[in-house]
Coordinates of C-alpha atoms (C1' of nucleotides) in Angstrom, one line a residue:
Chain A
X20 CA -9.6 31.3 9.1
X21 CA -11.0 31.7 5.6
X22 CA -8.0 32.9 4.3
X23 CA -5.9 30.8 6.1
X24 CA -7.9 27.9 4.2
X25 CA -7.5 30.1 1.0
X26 CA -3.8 30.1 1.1
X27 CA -3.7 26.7 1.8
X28 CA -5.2 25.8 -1.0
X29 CA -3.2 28.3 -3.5
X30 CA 0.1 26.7 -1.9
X31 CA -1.6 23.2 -2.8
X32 CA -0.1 21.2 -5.6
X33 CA -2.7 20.2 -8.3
X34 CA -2.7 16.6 -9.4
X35 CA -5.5 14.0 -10.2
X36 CA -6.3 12.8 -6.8
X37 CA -7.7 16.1 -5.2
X38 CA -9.6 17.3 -8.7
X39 CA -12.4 18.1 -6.7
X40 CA -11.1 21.2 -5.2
X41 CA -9.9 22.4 -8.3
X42 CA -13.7 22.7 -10.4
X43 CA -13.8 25.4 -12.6
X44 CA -10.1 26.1 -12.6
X45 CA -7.1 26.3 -15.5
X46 CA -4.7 23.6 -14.4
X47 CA -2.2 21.8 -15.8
X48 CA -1.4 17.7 -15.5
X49 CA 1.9 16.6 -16.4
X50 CA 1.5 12.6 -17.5
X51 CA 1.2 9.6 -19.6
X52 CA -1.1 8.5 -21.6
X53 CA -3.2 5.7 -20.3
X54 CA -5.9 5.2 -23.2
X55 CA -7.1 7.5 -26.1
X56 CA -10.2 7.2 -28.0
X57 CA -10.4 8.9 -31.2
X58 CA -12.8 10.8 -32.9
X59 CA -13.5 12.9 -35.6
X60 CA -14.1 16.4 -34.3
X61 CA -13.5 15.3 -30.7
X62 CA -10.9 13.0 -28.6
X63 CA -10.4 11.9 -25.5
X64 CA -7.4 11.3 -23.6
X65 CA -7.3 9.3 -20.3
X66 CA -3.9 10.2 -18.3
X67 CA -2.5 9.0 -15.5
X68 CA -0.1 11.1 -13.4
X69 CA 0.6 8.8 -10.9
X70 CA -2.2 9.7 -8.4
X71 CA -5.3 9.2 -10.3
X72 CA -6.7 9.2 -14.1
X73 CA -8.5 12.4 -15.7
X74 CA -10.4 12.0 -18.9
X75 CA -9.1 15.0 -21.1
X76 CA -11.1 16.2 -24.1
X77 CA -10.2 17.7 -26.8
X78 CA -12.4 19.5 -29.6
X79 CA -11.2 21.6 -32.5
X80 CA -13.2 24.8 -30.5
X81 CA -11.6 24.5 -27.2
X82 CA -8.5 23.6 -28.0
X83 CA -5.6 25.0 -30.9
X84 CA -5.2 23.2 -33.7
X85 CA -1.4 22.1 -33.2
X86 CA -2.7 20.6 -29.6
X87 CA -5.9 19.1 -31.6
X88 CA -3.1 17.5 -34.6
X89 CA -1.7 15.7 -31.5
X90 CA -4.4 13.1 -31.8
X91 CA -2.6 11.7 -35.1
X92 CA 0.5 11.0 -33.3
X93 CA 0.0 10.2 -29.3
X94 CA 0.1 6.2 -28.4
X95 CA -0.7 4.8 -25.4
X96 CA 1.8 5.8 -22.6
X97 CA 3.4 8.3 -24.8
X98 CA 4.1 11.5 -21.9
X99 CA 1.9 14.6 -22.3
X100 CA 1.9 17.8 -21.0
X101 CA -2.2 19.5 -21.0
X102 CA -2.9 22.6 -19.6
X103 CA -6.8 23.3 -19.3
X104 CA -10.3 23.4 -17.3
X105 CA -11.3 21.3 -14.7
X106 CA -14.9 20.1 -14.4
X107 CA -17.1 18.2 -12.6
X108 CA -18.9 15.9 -15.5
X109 CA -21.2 12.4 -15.0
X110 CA -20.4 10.7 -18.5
X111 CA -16.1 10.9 -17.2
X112 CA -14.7 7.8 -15.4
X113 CA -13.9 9.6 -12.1
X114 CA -16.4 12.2 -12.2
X115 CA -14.2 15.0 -13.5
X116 CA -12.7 16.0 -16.5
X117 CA -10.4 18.4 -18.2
X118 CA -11.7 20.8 -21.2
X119 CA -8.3 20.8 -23.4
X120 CA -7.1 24.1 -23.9
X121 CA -3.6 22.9 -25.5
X122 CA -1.5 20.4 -25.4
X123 CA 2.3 19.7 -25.3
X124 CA 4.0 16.0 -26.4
X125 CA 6.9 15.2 -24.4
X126 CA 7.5 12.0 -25.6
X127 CA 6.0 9.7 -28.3
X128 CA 5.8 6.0 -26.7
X129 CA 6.7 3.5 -28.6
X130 CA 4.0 0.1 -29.0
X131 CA 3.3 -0.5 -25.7
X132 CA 3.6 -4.4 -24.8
X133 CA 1.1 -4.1 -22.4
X134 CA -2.4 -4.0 -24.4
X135 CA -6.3 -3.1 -23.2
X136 CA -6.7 -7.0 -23.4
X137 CA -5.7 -9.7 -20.8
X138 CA -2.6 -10.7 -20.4
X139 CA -1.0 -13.9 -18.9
X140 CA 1.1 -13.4 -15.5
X141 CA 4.2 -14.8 -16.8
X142 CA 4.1 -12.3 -19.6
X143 CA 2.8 -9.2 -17.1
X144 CA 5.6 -10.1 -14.5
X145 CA 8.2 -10.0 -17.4
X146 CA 6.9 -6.4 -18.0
X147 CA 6.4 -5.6 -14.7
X148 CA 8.6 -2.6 -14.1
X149 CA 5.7 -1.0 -16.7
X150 CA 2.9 -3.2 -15.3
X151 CA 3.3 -1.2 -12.3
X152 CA 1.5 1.9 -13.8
X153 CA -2.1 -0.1 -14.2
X154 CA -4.8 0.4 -12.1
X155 CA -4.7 -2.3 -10.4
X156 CA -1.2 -2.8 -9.2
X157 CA -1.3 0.8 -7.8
X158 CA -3.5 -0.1 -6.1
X159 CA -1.5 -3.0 -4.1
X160 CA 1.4 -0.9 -4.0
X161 CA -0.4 2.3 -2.5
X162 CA -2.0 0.0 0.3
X163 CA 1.6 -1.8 0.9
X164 CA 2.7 1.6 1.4
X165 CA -0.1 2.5 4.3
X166 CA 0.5 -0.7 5.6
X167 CA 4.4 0.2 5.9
X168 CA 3.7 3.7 7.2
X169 CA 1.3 1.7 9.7
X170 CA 3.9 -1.0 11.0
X171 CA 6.4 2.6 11.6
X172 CA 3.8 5.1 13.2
X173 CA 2.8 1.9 15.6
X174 CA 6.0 1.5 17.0
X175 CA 7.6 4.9 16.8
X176 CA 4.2 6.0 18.7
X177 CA 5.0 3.6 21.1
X178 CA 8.4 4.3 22.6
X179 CA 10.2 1.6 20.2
X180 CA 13.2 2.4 18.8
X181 CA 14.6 1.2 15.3
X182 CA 17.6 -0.7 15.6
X183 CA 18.3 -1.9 12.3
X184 CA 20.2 -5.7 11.9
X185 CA 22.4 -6.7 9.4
X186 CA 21.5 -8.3 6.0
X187 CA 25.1 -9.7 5.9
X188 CA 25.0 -12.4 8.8
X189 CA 27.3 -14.6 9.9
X190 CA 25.3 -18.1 10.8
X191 CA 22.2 -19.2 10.6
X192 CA 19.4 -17.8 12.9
X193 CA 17.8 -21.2 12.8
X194 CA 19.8 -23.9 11.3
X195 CA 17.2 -25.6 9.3
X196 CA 16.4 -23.1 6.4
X197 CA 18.4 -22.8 3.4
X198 CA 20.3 -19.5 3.2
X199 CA 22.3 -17.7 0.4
X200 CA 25.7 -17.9 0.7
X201 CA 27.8 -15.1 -0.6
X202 CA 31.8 -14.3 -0.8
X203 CA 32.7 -12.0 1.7
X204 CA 36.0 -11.1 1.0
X205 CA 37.6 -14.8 1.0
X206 CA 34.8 -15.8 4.1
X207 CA 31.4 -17.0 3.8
X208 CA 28.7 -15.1 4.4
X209 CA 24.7 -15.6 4.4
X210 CA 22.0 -13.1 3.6
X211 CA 19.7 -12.6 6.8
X212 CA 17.0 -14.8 7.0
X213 CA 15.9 -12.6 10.7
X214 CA 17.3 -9.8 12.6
X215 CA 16.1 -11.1 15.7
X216 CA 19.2 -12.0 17.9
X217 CA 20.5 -8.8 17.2
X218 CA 17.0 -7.3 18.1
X219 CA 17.4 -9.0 21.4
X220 CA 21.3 -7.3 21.7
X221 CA 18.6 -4.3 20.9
X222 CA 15.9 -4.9 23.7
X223 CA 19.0 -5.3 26.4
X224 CA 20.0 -2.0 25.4
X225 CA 16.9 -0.1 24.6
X226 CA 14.5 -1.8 26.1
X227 CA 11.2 -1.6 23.1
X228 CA 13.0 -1.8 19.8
X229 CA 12.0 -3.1 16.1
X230 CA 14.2 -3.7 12.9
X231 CA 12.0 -3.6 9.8
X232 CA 14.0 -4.7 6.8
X233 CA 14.2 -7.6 3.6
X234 CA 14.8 -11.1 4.2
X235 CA 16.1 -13.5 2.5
X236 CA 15.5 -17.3 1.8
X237 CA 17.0 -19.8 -0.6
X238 CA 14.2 -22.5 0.0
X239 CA 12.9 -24.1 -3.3
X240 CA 9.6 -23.4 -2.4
X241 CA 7.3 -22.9 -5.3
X242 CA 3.8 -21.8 -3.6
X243 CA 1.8 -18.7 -4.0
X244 CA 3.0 -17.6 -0.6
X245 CA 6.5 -17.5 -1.0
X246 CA 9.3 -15.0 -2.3
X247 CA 12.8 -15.5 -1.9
X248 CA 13.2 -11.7 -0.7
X249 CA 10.3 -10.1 1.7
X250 CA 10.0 -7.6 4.3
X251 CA 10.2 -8.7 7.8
X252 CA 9.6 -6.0 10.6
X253 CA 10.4 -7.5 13.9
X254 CA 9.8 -6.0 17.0
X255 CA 11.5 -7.2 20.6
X256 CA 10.6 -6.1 24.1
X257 CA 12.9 -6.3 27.3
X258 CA 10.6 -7.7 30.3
X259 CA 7.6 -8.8 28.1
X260 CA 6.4 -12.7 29.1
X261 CA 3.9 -14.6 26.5
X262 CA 1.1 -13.0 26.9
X263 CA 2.0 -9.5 26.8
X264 CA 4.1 -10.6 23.5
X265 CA 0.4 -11.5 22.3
X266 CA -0.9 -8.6 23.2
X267 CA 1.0 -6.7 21.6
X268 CA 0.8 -8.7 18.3
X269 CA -2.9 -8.2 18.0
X270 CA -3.1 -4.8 18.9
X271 CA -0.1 -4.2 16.3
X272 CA -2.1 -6.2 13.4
X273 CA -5.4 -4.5 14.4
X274 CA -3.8 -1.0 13.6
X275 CA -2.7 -1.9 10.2
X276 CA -6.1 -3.2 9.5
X277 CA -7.9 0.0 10.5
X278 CA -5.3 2.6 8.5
X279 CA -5.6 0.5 5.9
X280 CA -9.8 0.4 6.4
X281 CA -9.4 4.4 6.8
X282 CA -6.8 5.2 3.9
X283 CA -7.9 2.8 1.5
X284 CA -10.7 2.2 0.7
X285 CA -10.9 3.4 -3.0
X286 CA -8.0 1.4 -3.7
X287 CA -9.3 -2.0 -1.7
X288 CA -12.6 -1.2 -4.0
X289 CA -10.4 -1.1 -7.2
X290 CA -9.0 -4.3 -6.3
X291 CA -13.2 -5.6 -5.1
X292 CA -11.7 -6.5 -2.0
X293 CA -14.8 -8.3 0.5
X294 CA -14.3 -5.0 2.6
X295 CA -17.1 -6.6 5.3
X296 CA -14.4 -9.3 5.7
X297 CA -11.9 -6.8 7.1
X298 CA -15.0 -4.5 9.0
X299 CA -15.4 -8.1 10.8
X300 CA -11.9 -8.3 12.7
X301 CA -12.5 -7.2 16.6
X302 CA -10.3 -7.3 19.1
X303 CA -9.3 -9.8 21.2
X304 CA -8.6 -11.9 18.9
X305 CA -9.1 -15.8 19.6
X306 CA -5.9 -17.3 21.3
X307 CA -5.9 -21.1 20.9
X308 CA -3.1 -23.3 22.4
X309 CA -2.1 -25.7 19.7
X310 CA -3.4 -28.8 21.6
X311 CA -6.3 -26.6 20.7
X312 CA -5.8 -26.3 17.2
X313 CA -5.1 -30.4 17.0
X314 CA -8.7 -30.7 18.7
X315 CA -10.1 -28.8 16.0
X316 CA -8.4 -30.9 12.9
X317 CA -9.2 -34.3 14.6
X318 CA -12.7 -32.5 15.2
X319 CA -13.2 -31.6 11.5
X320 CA -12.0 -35.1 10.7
X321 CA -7.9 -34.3 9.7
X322 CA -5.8 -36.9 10.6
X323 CA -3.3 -35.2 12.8
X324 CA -1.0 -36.3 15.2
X325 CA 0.1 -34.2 18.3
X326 CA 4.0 -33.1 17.6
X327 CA 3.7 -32.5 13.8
X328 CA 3.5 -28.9 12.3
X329 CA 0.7 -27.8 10.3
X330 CA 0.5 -27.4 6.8
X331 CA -0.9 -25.2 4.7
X332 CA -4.3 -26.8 4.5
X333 CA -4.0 -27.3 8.2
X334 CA -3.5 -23.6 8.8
X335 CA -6.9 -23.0 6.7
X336 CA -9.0 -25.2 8.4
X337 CA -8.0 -23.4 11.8
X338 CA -8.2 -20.0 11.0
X339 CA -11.6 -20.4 8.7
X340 CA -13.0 -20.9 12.3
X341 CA -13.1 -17.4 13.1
X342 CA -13.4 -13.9 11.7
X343 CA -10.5 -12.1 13.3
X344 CA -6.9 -13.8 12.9
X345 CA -6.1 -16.5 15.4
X346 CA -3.2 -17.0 17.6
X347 CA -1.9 -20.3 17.8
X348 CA 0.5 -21.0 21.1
X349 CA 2.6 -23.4 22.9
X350 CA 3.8 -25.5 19.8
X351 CA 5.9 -28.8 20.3
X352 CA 9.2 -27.6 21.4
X353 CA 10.8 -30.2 19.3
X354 CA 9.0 -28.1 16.0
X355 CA 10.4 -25.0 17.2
X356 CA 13.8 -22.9 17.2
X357 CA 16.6 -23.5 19.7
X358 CA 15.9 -19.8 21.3
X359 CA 12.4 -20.2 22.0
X360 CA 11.8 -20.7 26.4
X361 CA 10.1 -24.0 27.2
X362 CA 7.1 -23.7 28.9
X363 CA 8.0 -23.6 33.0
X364 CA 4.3 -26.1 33.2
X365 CA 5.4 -29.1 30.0
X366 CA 8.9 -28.9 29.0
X367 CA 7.3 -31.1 25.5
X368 CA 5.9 -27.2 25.1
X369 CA 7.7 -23.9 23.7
X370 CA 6.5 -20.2 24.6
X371 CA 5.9 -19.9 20.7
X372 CA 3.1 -17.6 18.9
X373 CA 1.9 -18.2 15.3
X374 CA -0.7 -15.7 14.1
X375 CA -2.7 -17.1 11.6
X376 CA -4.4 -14.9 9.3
X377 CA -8.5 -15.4 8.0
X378 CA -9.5 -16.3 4.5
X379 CA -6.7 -19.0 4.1
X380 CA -3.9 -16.8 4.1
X381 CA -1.9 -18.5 6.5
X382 CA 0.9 -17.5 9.0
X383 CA 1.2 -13.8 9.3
X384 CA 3.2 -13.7 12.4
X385 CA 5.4 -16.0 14.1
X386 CA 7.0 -15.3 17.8
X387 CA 8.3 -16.5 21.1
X388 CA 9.3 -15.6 24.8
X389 CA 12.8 -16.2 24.2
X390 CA 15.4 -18.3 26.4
X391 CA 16.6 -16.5 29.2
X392 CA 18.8 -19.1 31.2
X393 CA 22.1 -19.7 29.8
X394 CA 22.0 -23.6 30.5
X395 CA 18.7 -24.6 28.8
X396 CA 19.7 -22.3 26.0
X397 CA 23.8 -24.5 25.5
X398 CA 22.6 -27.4 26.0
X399 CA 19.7 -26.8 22.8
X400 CA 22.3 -25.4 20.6
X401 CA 24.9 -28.3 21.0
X402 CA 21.7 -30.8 20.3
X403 CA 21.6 -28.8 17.2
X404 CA 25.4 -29.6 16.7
X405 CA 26.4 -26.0 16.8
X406 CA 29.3 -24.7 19.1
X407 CA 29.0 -22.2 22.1
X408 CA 31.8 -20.5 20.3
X409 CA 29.1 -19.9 17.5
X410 CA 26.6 -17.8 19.5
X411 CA 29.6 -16.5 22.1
X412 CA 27.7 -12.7 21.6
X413 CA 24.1 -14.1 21.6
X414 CA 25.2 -15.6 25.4
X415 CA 26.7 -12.6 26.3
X416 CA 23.4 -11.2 26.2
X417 CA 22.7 -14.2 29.0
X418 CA 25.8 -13.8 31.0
X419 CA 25.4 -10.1 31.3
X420 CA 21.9 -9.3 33.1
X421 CA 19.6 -12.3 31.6
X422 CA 16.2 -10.5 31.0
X423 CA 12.6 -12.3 30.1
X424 CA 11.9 -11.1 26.7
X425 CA 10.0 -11.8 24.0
X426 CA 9.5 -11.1 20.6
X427 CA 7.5 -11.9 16.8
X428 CA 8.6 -11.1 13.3
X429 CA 5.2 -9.9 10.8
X430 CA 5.3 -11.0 7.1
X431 CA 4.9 -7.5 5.5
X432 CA 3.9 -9.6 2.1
X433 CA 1.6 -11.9 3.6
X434 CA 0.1 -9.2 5.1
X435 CA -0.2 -7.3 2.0
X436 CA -1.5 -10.0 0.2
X437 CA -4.3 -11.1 2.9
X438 CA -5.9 -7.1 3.3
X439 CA -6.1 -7.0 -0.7
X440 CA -7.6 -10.3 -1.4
X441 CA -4.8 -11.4 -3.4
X442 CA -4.2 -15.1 -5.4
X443 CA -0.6 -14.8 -5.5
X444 CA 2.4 -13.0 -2.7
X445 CA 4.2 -12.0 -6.2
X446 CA 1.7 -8.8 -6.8
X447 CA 2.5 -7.7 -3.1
X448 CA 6.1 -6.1 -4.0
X449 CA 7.2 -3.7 -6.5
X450 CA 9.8 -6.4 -7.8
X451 CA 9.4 -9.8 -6.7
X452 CA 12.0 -12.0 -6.5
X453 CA 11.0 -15.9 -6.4
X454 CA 12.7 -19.0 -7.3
X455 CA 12.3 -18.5 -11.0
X456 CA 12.8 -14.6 -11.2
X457 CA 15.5 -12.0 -10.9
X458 CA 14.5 -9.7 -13.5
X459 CA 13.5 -7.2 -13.7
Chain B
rU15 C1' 13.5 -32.5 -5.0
rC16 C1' 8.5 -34.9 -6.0
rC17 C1' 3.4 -34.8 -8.4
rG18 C1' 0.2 -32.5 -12.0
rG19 C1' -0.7 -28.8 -16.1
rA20 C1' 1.0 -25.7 -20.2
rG21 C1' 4.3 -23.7 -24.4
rU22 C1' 0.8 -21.9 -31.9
rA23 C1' 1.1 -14.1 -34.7
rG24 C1' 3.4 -8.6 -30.3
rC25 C1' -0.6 -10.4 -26.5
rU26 C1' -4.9 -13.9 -25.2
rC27 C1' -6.4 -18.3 -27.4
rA28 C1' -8.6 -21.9 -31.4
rA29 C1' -7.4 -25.8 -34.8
rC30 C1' -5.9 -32.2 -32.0
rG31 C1' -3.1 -36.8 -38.5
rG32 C1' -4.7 -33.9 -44.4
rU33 C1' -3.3 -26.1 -47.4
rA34 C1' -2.3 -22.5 -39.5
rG35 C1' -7.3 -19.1 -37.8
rA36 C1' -9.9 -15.4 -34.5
rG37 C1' -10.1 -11.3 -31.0
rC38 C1' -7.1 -7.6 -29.1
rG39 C1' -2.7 -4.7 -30.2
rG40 C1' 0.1 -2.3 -34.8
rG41 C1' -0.7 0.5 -39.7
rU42 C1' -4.2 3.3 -43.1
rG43 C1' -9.0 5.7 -43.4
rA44 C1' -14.2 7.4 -41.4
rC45 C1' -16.7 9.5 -37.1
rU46 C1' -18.3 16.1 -32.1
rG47 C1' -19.5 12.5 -26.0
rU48 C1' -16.1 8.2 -26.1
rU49 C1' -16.3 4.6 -21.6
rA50 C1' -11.3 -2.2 -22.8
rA51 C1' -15.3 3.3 -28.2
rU52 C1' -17.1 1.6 -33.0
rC53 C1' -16.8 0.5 -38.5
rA54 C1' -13.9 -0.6 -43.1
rC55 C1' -9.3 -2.1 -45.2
rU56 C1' -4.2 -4.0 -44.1
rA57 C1' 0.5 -6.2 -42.5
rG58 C1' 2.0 -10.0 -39.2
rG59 C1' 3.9 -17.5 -38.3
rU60 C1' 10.6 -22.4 -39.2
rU61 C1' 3.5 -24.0 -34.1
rG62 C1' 9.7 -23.8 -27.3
rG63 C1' 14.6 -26.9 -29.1
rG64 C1' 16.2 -31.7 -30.9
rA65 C1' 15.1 -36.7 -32.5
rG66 C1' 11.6 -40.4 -34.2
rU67 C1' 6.8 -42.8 -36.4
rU68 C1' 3.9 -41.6 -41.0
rC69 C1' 2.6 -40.7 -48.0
rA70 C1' 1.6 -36.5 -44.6
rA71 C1' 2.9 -34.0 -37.7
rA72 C1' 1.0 -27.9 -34.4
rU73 C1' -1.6 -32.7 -33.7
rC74 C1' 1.3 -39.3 -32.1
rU75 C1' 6.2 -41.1 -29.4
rC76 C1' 10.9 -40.0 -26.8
rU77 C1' 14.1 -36.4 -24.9
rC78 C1' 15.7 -31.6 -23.3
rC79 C1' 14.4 -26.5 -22.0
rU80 C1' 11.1 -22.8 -19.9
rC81 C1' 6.8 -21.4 -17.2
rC82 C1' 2.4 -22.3 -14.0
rG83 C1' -0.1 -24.8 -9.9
rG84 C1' 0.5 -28.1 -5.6
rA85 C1' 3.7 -30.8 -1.8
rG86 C1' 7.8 -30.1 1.5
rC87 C1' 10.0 -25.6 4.1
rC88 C1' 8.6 -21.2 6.1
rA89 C1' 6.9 -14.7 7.1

RNA sequence: UCCGGAGUAGCUCAACGGUAGAGCGGGUGACUGUUAAUCACUAGGUUGGGAGUUCAAAUCUCUCCUCCGGAGCCA
């Protein structure tokens, strides 16, 4: 067993991250320069490799003189090559540090436009392809990744299979969002805005599937929660009513917040995410009708009448009434998509979900029981002024073996954005794309 | 699309009718334990574009552009 442990460890890769197990070794760190501070006799170098940042010194004694020189020329991000000692040392940022023993320059960096002082967001987002290597938007991208690996293990530990949905679609999904057209050789075509009528071509057939993929909306919509491109992962279950659709949904979010509780912590620190804030969601979480939810505005003093949707504000004053996110159900059928089932007790009512995260962060997850009789569902979709002809394959999926099933799409940016305490959606993705950006 | 705010040095901002300034970043030098290191010196500007008012405009007026926040729409 020992040596099994000791081979392990000789097979391990070094890098920043695991430093600890390395004490008292000769390494070498392959990186960029994140900050140097010069000094006469002695310098130190701060670089970044991708997993962590090591403070390297270098003095004339421990280190040859053509390695030492290096000081005169190195800028900020410039890439290095430094072979030398780790150690375990209070005064270094990180606890460790690396005794320089030489020293190679791969690259000199030129100025660096982004500088030790604050920047504006505009400015940052313009850089953001090298914004990306500060400490704090590793962070967000590090716990969007566990969150990602989350939403996969959930369902592939749960007898889901992927199906994945086209991005190139040929309608609308629901009729009232604004879509992006593009040319498809001489025919229109529209980005996705939702794979979920081909996921329910995917529950007929398999039964528990999810597509996880980008999205894509050509709303104006200028708000801290919105992007023109996100990640949508949306799962859809053959023979699941309401309630089990529910279930499902807050077991599903529940998971993400623990990996991310159990992974992340270091980085949510980084970021001085309210951690207790997170340690407070419990399962079940509150389910609220949205007759409910009305009672609570009118309650709190918000004019609201029965029938309209909520708004943002409205969405805050809800959910800042508990700890854990809320579900909102049974919304006004005439605020809801064609495909949604109508509740068998108030036809005024649709078997719709909104999950609604804490903190203000607002809709997280929206879902339904979908329409399983053929009739309900033509007649909705000519009141929309569409065509049977339009949907002919969607009601194939009625005419051959109709099937209760339901289903809810998850806002991976939202989501990102709510577990790291964020202001704004746009630090959630590597590249955001909103309204007014495309580049980089 | 509507409402509000902002565009001044590479960056973050000040000056708000009378010669355009600071901090950071850059350059040069000093320093053997720095922590957004410090200290000294130094370079850097058609004040978003256009038009107008005035003896004089970064400053006042109009217009256009860009960005930010909010509303609507939604994940």
């Amino acid at each position: 067993m020992v040596v099994m442990e000791k081979q392990g460890k000789d097979m391990q890769e070094y890098f920043i991250q695991n430093s600890k197990e390395f004490v008292g070794e000769t390494v070498t760190l392959k990186g960029w320069a994140y900050n140097v501070r010069k000094g006469g006799k002695i310098w130190f170098l701060l670089l970044r490799d991708g997993t962590g940042i090591m403070q390297c010194v270098v003095t004339k004694f421990d280190a040859d003189e053509a390695s030492f020189d290096i000081k005169t020329l190195i800028t900020q991000e410039s890439s290095v090559i430094v072979t030398g000692e780790v150690k375990e040392e209070p005064r270094s940022p990180g606890g460790y540090e690396m005794l320089v023993h030489s020293m190679d320059l791969v690259s000199v960096a030129d100025e660096y436009p982004i500088s030790k002082k604050e920047h504006g967001t505009d400015y940052l987002m313009d850089n953001r392809h090298l914004w990306l290597r500060s400490k704090r938007q590793h962070a967000i991208i590090r716990i969007r990744h566990t969150i990602v690996k989350a939403i996969r293990d959930y369902f592939d530990d749960r007898n889901f299979t992927l199906v994945d949905t086209p991005i190139f679609q040929k309608a609308a999904t629901e009729g009232t969002a604004t879509l992006f057209e593009t040319d498809y050789f001489g025919e229109k075509a529209f980005l996705t805005q939702s794979g979920q009528l081909y996921g329910e071509a995917g529950a007929a057939a398999f039964g528990k599937i999810y597509c996880f993929g980008p999205t894509f909306r050509a709303e104006k919509s200028k708000t801290r929660r919105h992007l023109t491109e996100f990640w949508m992962v949306e799962p859809e279950m053959a023979y699941y009513d309401l309630d089990m659709n529910m279930d499902v949904a807050e077991d599903f979010v529940f998971y993400i917040v623990s990996q991310v509780l159990e992974h992340r912590k270091p980085e949510l620190e980084t970021l001085e995410r309210d951690i207790s804030k997170l340690e407070a969601i419990q399962k079940p979480f509150p389910r609220i009708s949205y007759t409910d939810a009305v009672k609570i505005l009118n309650d709190k003093g918000v004019e609201f009448k029965w029938g309209d949707d909520f708004g943002g504000g409205d969405e805050t004053i809800i959910s800042s009434q508990f700890d854990s996110p809320v579900m909102v159900h049974r919304y006004p059928s005439a605020i809801k998509a064609f495909y949604m089932k109508r509740d068998p007790e108030n036809d005024k009512q649709a078997m719709a979900l909104d999950m609604l995260a804490p903190e203000g962060y607002g809709e997280i997850i929206g879902g339904s029981q979908r329409e399983d009789d053929i009739e309900a569902l033509v007649g909705r979709i000519k009141e929309d002024g569409a065509t049977e002809e339009d949907y002919s394959w969607y009601l194939d999926l009625r005419r051959y073996g109709s099937f209760p099933h339901s289903g809810f799409g998850l806002g991976v940016e939202r989501v990102v954005a709510w577990l790291c305490g964020l202001q704004h959606i746009r630090e959630t993705i590597p590249f955001p794309r909103t309204i007014s950006r495309l580049n980089p």
